[in-house]
Short mmCIF file of C-alpha atoms in Angstrom, two decimals:
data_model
loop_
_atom_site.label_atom_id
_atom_site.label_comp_id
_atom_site.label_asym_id
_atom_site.label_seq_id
_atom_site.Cartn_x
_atom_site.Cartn_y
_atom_site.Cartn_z
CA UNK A 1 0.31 38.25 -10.33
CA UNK A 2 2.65 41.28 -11.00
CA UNK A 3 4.89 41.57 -13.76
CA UNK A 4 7.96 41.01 -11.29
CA UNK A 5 6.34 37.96 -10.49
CA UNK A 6 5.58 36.78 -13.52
CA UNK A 7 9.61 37.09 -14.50
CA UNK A 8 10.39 34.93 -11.43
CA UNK A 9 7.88 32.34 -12.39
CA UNK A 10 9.56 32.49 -16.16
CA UNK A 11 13.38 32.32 -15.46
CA UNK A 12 13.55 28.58 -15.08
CA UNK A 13 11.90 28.10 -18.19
CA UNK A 14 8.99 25.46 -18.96
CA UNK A 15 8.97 22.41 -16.63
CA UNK A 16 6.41 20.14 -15.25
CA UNK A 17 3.71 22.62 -14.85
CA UNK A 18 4.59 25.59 -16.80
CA UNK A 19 4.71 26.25 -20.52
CA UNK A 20 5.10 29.39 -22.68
CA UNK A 21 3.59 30.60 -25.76
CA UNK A 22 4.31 33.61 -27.94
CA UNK A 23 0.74 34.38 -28.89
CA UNK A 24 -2.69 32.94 -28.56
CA UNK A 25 -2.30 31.88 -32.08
CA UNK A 26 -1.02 28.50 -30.58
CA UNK A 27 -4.03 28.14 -28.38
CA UNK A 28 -4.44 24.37 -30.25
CA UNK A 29 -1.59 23.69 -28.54
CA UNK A 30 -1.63 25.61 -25.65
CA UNK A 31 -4.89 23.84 -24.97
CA UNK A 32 -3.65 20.71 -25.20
CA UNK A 33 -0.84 21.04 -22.66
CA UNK A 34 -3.48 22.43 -20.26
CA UNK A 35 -5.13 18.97 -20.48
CA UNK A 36 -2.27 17.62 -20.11
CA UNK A 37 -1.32 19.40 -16.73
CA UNK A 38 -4.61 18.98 -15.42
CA UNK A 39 -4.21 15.40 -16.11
CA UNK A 40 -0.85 15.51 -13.43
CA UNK A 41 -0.25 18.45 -10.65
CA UNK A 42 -1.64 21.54 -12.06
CA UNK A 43 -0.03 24.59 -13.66
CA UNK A 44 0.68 27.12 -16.19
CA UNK A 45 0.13 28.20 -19.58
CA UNK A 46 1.06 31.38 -20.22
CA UNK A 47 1.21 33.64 -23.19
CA UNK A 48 3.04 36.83 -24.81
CA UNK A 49 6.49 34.92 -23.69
CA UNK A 50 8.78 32.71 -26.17
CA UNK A 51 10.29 29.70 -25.13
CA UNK A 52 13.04 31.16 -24.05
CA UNK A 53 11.58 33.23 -21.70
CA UNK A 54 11.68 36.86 -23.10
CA UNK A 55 8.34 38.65 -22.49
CA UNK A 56 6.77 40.13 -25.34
CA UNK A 57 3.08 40.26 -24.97
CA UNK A 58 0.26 40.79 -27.09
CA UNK A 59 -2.75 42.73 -27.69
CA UNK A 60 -5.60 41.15 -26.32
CA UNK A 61 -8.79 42.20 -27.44
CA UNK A 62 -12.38 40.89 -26.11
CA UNK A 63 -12.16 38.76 -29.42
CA UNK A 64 -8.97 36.91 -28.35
CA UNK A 65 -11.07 36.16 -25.07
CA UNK A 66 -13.95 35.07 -26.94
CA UNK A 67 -11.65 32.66 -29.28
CA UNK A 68 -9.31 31.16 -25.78
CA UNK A 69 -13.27 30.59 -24.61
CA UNK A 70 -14.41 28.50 -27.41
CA UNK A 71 -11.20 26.44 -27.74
CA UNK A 72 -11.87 25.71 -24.07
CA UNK A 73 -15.06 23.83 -25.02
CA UNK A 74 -12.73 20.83 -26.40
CA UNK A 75 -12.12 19.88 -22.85
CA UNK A 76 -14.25 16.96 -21.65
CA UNK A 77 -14.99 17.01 -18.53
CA UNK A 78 -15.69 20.29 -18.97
CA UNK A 79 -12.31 22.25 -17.58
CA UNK A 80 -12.46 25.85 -16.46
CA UNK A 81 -8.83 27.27 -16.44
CA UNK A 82 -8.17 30.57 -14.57
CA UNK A 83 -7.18 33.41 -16.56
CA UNK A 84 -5.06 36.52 -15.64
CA UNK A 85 -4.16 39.74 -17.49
CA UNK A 86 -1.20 40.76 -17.19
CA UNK A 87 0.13 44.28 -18.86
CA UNK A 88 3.74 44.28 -20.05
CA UNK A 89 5.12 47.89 -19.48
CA UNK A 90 4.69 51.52 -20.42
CA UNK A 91 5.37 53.81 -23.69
CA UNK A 92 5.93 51.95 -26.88
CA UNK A 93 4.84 48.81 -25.47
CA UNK A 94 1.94 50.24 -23.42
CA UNK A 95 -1.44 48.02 -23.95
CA UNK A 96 0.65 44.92 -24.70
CA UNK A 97 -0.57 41.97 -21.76
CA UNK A 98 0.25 38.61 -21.01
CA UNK A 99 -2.27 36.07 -20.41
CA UNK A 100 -1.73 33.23 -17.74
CA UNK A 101 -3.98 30.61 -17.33
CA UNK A 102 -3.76 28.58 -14.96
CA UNK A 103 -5.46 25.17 -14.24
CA UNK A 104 -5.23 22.47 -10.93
CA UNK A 105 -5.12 18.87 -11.14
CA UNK A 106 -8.84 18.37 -12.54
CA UNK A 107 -11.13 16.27 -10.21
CA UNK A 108 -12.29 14.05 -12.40
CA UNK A 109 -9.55 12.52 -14.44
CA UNK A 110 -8.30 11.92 -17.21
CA UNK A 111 -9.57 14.83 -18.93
CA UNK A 112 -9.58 14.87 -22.78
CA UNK A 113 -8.75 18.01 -25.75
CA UNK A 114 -11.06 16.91 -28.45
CA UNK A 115 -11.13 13.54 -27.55
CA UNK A 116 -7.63 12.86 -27.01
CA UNK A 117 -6.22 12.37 -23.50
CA UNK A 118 -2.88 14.32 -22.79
CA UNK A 119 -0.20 14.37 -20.14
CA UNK A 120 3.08 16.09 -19.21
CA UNK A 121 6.35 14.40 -19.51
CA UNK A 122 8.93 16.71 -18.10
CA UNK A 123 8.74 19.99 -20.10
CA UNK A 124 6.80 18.51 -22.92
CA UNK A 125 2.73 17.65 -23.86
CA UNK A 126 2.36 14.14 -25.41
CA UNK A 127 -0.76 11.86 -26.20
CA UNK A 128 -1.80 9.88 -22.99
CA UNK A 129 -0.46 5.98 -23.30
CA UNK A 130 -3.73 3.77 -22.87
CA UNK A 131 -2.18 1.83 -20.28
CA UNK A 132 -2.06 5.67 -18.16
CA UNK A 133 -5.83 6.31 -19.20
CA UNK A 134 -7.14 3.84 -17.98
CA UNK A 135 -5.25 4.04 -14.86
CA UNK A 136 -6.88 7.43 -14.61
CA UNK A 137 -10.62 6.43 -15.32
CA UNK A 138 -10.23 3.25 -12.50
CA UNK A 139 -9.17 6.52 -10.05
CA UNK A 140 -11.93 8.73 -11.15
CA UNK A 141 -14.43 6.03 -10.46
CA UNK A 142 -12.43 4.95 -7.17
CA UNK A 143 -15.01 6.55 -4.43
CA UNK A 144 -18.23 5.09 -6.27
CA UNK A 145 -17.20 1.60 -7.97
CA UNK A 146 -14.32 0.29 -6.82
CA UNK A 147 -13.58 -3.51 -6.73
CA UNK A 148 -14.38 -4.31 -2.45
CA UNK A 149 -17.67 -2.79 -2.71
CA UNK A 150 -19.03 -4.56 -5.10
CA UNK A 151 -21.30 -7.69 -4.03
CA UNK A 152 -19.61 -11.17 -3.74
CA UNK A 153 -22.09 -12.99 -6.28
CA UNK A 154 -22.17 -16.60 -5.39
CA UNK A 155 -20.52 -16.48 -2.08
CA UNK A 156 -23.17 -16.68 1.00
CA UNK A 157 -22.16 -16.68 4.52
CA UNK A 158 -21.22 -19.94 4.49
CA UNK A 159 -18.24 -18.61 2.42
CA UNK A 160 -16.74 -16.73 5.58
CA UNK A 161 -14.51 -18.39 8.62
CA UNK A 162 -17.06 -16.85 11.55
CA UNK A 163 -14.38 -17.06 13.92
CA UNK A 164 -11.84 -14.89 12.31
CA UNK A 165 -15.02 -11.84 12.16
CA UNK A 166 -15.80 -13.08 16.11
CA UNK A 167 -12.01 -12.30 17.00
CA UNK A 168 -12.04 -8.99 14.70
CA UNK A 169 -14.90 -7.38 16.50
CA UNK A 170 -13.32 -8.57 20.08
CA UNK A 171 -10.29 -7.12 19.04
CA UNK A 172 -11.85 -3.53 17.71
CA UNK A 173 -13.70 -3.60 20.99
CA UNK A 174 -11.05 -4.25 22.96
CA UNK A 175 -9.30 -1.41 21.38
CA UNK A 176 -11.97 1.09 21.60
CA UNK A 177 -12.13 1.45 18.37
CA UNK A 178 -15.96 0.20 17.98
CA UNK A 179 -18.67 -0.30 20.23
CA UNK A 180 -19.82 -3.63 21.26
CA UNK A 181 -22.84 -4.41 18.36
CA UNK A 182 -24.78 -6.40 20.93
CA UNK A 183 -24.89 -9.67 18.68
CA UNK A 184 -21.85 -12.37 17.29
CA UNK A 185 -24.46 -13.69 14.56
CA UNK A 186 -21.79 -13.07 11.33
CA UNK A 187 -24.43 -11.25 9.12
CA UNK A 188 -24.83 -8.67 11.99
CA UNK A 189 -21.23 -8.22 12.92
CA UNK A 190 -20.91 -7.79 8.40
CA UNK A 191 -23.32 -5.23 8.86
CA UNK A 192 -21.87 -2.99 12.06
CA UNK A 193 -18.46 -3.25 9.91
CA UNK A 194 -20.06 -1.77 6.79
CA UNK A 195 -18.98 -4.55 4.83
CA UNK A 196 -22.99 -4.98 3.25
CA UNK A 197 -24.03 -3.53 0.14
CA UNK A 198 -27.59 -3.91 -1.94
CA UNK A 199 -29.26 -4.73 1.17
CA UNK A 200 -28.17 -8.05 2.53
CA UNK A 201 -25.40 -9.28 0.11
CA UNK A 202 -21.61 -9.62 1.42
CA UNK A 203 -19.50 -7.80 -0.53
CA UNK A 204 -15.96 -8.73 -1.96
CA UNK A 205 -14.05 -6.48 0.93
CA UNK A 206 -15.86 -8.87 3.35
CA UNK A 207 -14.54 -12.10 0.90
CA UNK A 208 -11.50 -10.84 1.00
CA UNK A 209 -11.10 -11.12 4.90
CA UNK A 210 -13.34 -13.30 6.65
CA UNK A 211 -13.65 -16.15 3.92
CA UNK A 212 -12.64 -19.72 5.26
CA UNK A 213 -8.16 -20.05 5.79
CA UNK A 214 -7.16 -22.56 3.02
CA UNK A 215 -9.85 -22.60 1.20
CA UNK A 216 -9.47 -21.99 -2.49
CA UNK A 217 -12.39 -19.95 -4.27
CA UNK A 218 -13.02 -20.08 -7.80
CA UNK A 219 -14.06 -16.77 -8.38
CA UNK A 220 -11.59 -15.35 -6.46
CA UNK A 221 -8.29 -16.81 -7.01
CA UNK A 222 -6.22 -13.50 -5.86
CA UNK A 223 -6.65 -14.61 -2.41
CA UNK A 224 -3.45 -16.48 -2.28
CA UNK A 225 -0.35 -15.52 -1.00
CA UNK A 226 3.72 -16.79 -2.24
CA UNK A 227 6.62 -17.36 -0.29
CA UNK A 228 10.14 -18.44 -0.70
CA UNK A 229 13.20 -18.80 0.54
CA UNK A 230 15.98 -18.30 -1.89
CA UNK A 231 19.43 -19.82 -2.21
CA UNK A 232 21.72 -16.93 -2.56
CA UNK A 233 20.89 -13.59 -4.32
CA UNK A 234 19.30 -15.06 -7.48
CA UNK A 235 15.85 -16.75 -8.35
CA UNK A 236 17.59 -19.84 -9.50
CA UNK A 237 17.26 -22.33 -6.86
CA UNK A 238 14.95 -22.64 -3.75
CA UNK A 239 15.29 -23.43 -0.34
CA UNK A 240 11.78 -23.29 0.41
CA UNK A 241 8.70 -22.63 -1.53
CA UNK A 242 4.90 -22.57 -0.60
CA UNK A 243 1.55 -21.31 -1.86
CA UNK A 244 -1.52 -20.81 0.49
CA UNK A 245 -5.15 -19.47 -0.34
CA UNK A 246 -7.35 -17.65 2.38
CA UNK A 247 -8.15 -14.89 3.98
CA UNK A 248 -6.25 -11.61 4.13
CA UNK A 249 -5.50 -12.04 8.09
CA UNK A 250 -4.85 -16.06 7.68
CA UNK A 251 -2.59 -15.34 4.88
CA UNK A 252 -0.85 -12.30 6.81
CA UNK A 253 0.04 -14.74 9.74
CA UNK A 254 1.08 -17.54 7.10
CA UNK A 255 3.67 -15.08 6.29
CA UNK A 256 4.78 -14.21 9.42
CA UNK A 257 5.26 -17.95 10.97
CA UNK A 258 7.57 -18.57 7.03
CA UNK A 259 9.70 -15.52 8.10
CA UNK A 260 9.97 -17.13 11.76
CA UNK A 261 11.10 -20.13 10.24
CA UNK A 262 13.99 -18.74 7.75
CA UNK A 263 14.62 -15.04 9.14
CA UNK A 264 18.02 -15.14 10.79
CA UNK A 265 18.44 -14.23 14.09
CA UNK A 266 21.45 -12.08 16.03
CA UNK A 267 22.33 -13.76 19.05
CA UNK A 268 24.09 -11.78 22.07
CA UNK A 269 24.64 -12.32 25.71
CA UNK A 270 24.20 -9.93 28.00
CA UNK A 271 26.56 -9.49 31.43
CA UNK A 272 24.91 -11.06 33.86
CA UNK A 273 22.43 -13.41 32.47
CA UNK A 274 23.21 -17.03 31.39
CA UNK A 275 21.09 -17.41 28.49
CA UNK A 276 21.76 -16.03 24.84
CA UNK A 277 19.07 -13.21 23.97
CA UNK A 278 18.11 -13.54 20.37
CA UNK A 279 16.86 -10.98 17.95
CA UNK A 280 15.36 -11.09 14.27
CA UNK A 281 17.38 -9.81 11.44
CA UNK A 282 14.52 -7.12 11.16
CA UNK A 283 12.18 -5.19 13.49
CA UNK A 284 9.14 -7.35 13.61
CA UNK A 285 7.24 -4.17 13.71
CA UNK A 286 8.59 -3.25 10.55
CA UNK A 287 8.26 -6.16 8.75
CA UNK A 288 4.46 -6.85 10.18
CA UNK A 289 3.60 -3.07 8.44
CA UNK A 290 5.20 -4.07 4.94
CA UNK A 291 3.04 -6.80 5.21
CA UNK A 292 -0.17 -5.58 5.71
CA UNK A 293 0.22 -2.34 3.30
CA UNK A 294 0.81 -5.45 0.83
CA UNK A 295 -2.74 -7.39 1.66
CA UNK A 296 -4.85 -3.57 2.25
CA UNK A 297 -3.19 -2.02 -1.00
CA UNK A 298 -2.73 -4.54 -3.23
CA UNK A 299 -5.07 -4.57 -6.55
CA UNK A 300 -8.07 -7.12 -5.69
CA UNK A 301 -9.62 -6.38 -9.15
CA UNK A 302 -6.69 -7.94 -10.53
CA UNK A 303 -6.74 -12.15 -10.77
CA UNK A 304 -3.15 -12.21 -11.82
CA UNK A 305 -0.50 -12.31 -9.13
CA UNK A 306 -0.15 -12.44 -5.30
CA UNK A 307 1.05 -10.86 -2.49
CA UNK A 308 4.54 -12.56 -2.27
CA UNK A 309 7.47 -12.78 0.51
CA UNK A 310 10.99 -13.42 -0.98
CA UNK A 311 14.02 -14.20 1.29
CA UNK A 312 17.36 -14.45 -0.29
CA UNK A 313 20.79 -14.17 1.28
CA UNK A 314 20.97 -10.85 1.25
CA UNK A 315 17.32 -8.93 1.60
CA UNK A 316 13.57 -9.85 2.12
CA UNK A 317 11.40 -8.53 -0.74
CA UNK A 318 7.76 -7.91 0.12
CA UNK A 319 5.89 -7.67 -2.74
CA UNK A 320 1.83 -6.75 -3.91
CA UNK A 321 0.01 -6.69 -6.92
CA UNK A 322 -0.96 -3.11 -8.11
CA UNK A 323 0.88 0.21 -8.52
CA UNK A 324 0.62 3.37 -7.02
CA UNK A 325 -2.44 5.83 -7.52
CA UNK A 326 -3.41 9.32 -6.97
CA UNK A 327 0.04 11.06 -7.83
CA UNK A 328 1.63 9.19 -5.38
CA UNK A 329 5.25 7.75 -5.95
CA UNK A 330 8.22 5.88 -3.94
CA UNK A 331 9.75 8.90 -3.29
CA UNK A 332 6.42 10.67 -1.75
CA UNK A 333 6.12 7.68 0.65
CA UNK A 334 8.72 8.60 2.24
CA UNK A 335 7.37 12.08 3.14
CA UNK A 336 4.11 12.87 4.77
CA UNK A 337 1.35 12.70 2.61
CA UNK A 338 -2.27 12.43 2.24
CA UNK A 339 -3.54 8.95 2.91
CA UNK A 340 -5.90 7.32 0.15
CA UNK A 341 -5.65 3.67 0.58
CA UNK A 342 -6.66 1.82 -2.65
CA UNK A 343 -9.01 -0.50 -0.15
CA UNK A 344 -10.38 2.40 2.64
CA UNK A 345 -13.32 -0.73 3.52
CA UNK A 346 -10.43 -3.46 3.52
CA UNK A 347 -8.02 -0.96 5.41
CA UNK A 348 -10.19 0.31 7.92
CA UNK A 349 -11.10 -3.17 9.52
CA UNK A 350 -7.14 -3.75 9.67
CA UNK A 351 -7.04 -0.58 11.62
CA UNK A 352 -10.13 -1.78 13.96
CA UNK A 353 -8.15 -5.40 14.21
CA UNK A 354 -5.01 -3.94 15.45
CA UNK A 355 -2.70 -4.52 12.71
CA UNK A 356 -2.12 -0.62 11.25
CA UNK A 357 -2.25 2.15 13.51
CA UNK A 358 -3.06 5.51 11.56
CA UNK A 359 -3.22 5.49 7.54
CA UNK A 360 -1.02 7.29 5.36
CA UNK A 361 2.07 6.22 7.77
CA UNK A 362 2.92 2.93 7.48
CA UNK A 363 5.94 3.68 5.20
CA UNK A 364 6.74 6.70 8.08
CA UNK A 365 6.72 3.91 10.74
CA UNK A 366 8.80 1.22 8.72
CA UNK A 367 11.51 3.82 7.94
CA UNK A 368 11.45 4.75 11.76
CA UNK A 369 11.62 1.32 12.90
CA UNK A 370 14.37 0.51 10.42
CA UNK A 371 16.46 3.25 11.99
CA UNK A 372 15.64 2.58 15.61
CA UNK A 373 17.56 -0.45 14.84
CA UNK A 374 20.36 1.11 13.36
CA UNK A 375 19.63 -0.33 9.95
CA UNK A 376 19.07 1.03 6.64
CA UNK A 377 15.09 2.03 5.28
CA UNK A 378 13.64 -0.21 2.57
CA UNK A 379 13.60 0.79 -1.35
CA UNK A 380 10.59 1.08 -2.59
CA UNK A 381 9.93 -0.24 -6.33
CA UNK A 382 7.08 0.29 -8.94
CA UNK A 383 7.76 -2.21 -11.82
CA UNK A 384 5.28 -4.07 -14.34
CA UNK A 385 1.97 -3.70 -11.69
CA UNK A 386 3.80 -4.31 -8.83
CA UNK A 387 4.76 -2.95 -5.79
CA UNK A 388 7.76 -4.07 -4.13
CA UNK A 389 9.75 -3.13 -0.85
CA UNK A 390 12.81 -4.46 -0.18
CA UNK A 391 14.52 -5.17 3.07
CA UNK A 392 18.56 -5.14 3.06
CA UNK A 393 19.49 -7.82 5.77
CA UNK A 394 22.79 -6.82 7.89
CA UNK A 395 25.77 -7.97 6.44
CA UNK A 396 26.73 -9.86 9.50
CA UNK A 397 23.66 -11.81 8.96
CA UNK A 398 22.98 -12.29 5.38
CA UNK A 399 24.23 -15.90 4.66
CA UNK A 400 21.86 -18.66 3.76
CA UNK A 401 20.69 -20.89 7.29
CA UNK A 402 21.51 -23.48 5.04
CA UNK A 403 24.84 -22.35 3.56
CA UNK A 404 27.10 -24.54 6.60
CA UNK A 405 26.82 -22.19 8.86
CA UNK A 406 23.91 -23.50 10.89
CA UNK A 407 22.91 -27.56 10.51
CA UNK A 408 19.24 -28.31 10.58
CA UNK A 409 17.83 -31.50 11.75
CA UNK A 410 15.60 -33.01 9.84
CA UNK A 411 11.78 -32.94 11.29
CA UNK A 412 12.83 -29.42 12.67
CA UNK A 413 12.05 -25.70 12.29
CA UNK A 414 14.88 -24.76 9.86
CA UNK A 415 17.28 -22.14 11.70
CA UNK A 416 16.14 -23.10 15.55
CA UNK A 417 18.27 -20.95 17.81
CA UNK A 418 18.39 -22.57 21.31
CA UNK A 419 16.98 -19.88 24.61
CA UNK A 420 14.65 -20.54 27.55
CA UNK A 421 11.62 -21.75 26.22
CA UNK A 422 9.10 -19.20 27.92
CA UNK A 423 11.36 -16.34 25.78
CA UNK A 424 11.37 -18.10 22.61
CA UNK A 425 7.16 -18.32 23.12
CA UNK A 426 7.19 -14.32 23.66
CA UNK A 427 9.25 -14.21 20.20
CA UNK A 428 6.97 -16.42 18.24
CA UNK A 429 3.44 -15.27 19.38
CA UNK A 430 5.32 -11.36 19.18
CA UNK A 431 5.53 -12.18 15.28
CA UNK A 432 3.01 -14.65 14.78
CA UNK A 433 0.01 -13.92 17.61
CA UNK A 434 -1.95 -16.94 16.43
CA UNK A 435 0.40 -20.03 16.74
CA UNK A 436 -1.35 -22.75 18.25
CA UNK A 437 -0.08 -24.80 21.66
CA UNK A 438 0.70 -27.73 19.01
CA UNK A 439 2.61 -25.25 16.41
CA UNK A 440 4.56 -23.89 18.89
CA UNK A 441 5.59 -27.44 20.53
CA UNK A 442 6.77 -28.29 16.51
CA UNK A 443 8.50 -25.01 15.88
CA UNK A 444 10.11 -25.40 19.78
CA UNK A 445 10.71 -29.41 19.15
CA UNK A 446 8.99 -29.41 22.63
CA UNK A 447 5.94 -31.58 23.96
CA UNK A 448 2.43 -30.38 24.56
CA UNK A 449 2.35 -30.38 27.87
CA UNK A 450 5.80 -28.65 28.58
CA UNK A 451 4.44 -25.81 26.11
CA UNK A 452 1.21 -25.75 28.22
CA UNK A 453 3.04 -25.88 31.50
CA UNK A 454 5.02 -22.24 30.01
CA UNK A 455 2.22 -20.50 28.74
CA UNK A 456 0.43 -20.91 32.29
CA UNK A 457 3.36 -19.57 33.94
CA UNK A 458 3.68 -16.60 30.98
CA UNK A 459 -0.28 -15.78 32.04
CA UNK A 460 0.47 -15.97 35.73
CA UNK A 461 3.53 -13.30 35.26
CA UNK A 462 1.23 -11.09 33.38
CA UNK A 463 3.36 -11.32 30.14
CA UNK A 464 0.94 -13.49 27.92
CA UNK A 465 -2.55 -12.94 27.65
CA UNK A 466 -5.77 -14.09 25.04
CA UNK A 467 -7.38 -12.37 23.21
CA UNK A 468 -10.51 -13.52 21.89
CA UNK A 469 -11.62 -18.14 21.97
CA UNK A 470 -9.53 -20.52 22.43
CA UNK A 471 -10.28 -21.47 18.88
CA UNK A 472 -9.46 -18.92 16.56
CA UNK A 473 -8.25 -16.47 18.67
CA UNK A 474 -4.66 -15.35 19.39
CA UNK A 475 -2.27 -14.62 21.40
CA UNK A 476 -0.92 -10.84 22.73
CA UNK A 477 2.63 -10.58 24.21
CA UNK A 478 2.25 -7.88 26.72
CA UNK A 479 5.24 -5.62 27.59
#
């Protein structure tokens, strides 16, 4: 770096990854906000400038390089900053330098200064909170010992739902996005997916989304998932309320039929056609990606909490257990960025089922979605270990279904808009692909048989088609 350059780097004074120091004779504390940046994004220390930016350099002998060298022992890991000479200017000053050193984020965090842990907080160094350390160490030992790969003690296959892993693998196959493994016996199909470890054991990733729908497990008890429907804008009264346990995709669909039931709809009818064409509040798309980030990101190692769907008057909140890792924040999820799911074993069979597309984009496709429909992106929200996205609903449309503007007849799906019955199939297996013949006939207040009689027709047209048994499969609507 040139002095020019140097002068350039200076002028905005110390920040987020740059601090100055007179003199090497604060190397104690120059060392500690090196920890400190390698702790976050990197950056700067440099010396022979004052705080307020005027460069004055120092002599630096090979015994100020020996002393910077020995103070860099205190780092643990060991940390190996970068250092640069840099001379200050001719005549009186000739021989005067100033040092940078420069450091990257380290890649095993947190790093410590003599035992203590530091990070940067704006323009200053501070002592690590615990709470951030040991945020840190669960990152650093992310890739080797995380939570899903761990073996499921006390769970044998008995513990999974076989069909849901039959209809996964039909799916990924169907996809192309594995090859047929030649066998549907469960322990095989565990095995071609990875989800194995110590020879033969099922691991928790494998728990966590085959194990049987509705079925409580006493080791596990994060498996569940929360939704409500709110009266007004508060917490203070429900409409609706419901707990289930399961499996990640059982649980995902649970979801999806609650927000069928209470999502309001925005009726219209187009010139031409006698019947009323309705549409949800939100893309489905949209809403179907919020939902799975929650059940593939979502802190498993965590037995407090739940993945939890919130509809008031005026938004949906979807909301998972966990925070956000690896420098990433709200506001970075909303640019591209590097994709590190917190559960790559969990997330990659969602990707092979059909349910996410390409990592690191979900929050890319939700805010596209959002304004394909000419509505407003979601807030994202880190607060006490949770992660929370929040749906506005349009104003024309957030009112309680239960507020007098809509009656509901008792034995009914709450907020039933009327429609042909073969289009109001499309729009329930479109959110919810595995809806039974008898759910739909409930949700539809139709018989059986005149269900039946649709879906047939809906095959025959080429518009309905299914994917995997009769049992335990589902249902794709085909465009």
């Amino acid at each position: 770096m040139t002095l020019v350059a140097l002068q350039t780097l200076i002028a905005a004074g110390e920040s987020l990854t740059l601090e100055l120091k007179k003199s090497t004779a604060e190397k104690d504390r120059a060392c500690r906000s090196l920890c400190a940046l390698a702790n976050g994004q990197g950056g700067q220390v440099v010396f022979g400038v004052t705080p307020a930016g005027k460069v004055v350099g120092q002599k630096v002998t090979d015994r100020t390089l020996e002393e910077l060298a020995q103070e860099f022992q205190g780092f643990e890991p060991p940390l190996l900053p970068h250092l640069q000479r840099i001379p200050v200017a001719e005549g009186s000053e000739a021989g005067l330098e100033v040092l940078l050193v420069q450091v990257g984020r380290a890649e095993q965090t947190p790093i410590s200064f003599r035992g203590v842990p530091y990070e940067r907080v704006l323009n200053t160094t501070r002592v690590m909170p615990r709470a951030t350390y040991q945020r840190l160490l669960i990152e650093s030992m992310h890739a080797t010992n995380r939570w899903e790969m761990q073996a499921a003690v006390g769970c044998g296959i008995d513990t999974l739902d076989p069909r849901e892993l039959v209809v996964t693998i039909e799916e990924a196959i169907r996809r192309g996005r594995m090859e047929d493994p030649g066998t549907r016996d469960p322990m095989g199909l565990l095995r071609g997916l990875g989800l194995l470890v110590q020879g033969d054991q099922i691991s928790r990733a494998a728990i966590a989304l085959f194990c049987r729908d509705d079925h409580a497990i006493p080791e596990f008890p994060q498996f569940n998932l929360r939704v409500a429907r709110f009266k007004g804008t508060t917490r203070d009264e429900f409409l609706d309320n419901r707990q289930y346990a399961g499996n990640a995709f059982a649980l995902m669909r649970r979801a999806e039929r609650f927000l069928i039931d209470w999502m309001p709809v925005a009726g219209k009818i187009v010139p031409g056609q006698m019947a009323r064409i309705d549409t949800p509040a939100l893309p489905v798309e949209a809403v179907r990606e919020a939902l799975a980030n929650a059940f593939i990101h979502r802190d498993y190692a965590s037995a407090a909490g739940s993945v939890s769907v919130a509809l008031y008057d005026d938004r949906l909140e979807v909301i998972s257990p966990g925070e956000l890792h690896f420098g990433l924040t709200p506001e970075k999820l909303y640019l591209p960025h590097e994709s590190k799911p917190w559960n790559p074993w969990i997330a990659k069979v969602f990707y092979r089922r059909g349910l996410i597309e390409t990592w690191g984009r979900g929050t890319l496709k939700i805010v596209g979605l959002m304004q394909e429909a000419g509505l407003a992106a979601p807030s994202l929200r880190v607060n006490d270990d949770f992660v929370s996205m929040t749906f506005a609903l349009p104003a024309s449309l957030a009112r309680s279904k239960n507020d007098g503007t809509s009656e509901q007849t008792p034995g009914k799906t709450p907020g039933k808009t009327p429609g042909k019955t073969p289009n109001l199939i499309l729009r329930q297996l479109a959110a919810a692909p595995s809806t039974s013949i008898p759910e739909l006939a409930q949700h539809l207040d139709k018989s059986d048989s005149a269900i039946e009689r649709a879906v047939r027709k809906l095959r025959a047209e080429g518009k309905l088609r299914r994917i995997g048994p009769a049992k335990g499969g589902y249902w794709e609507v085909v465009e």
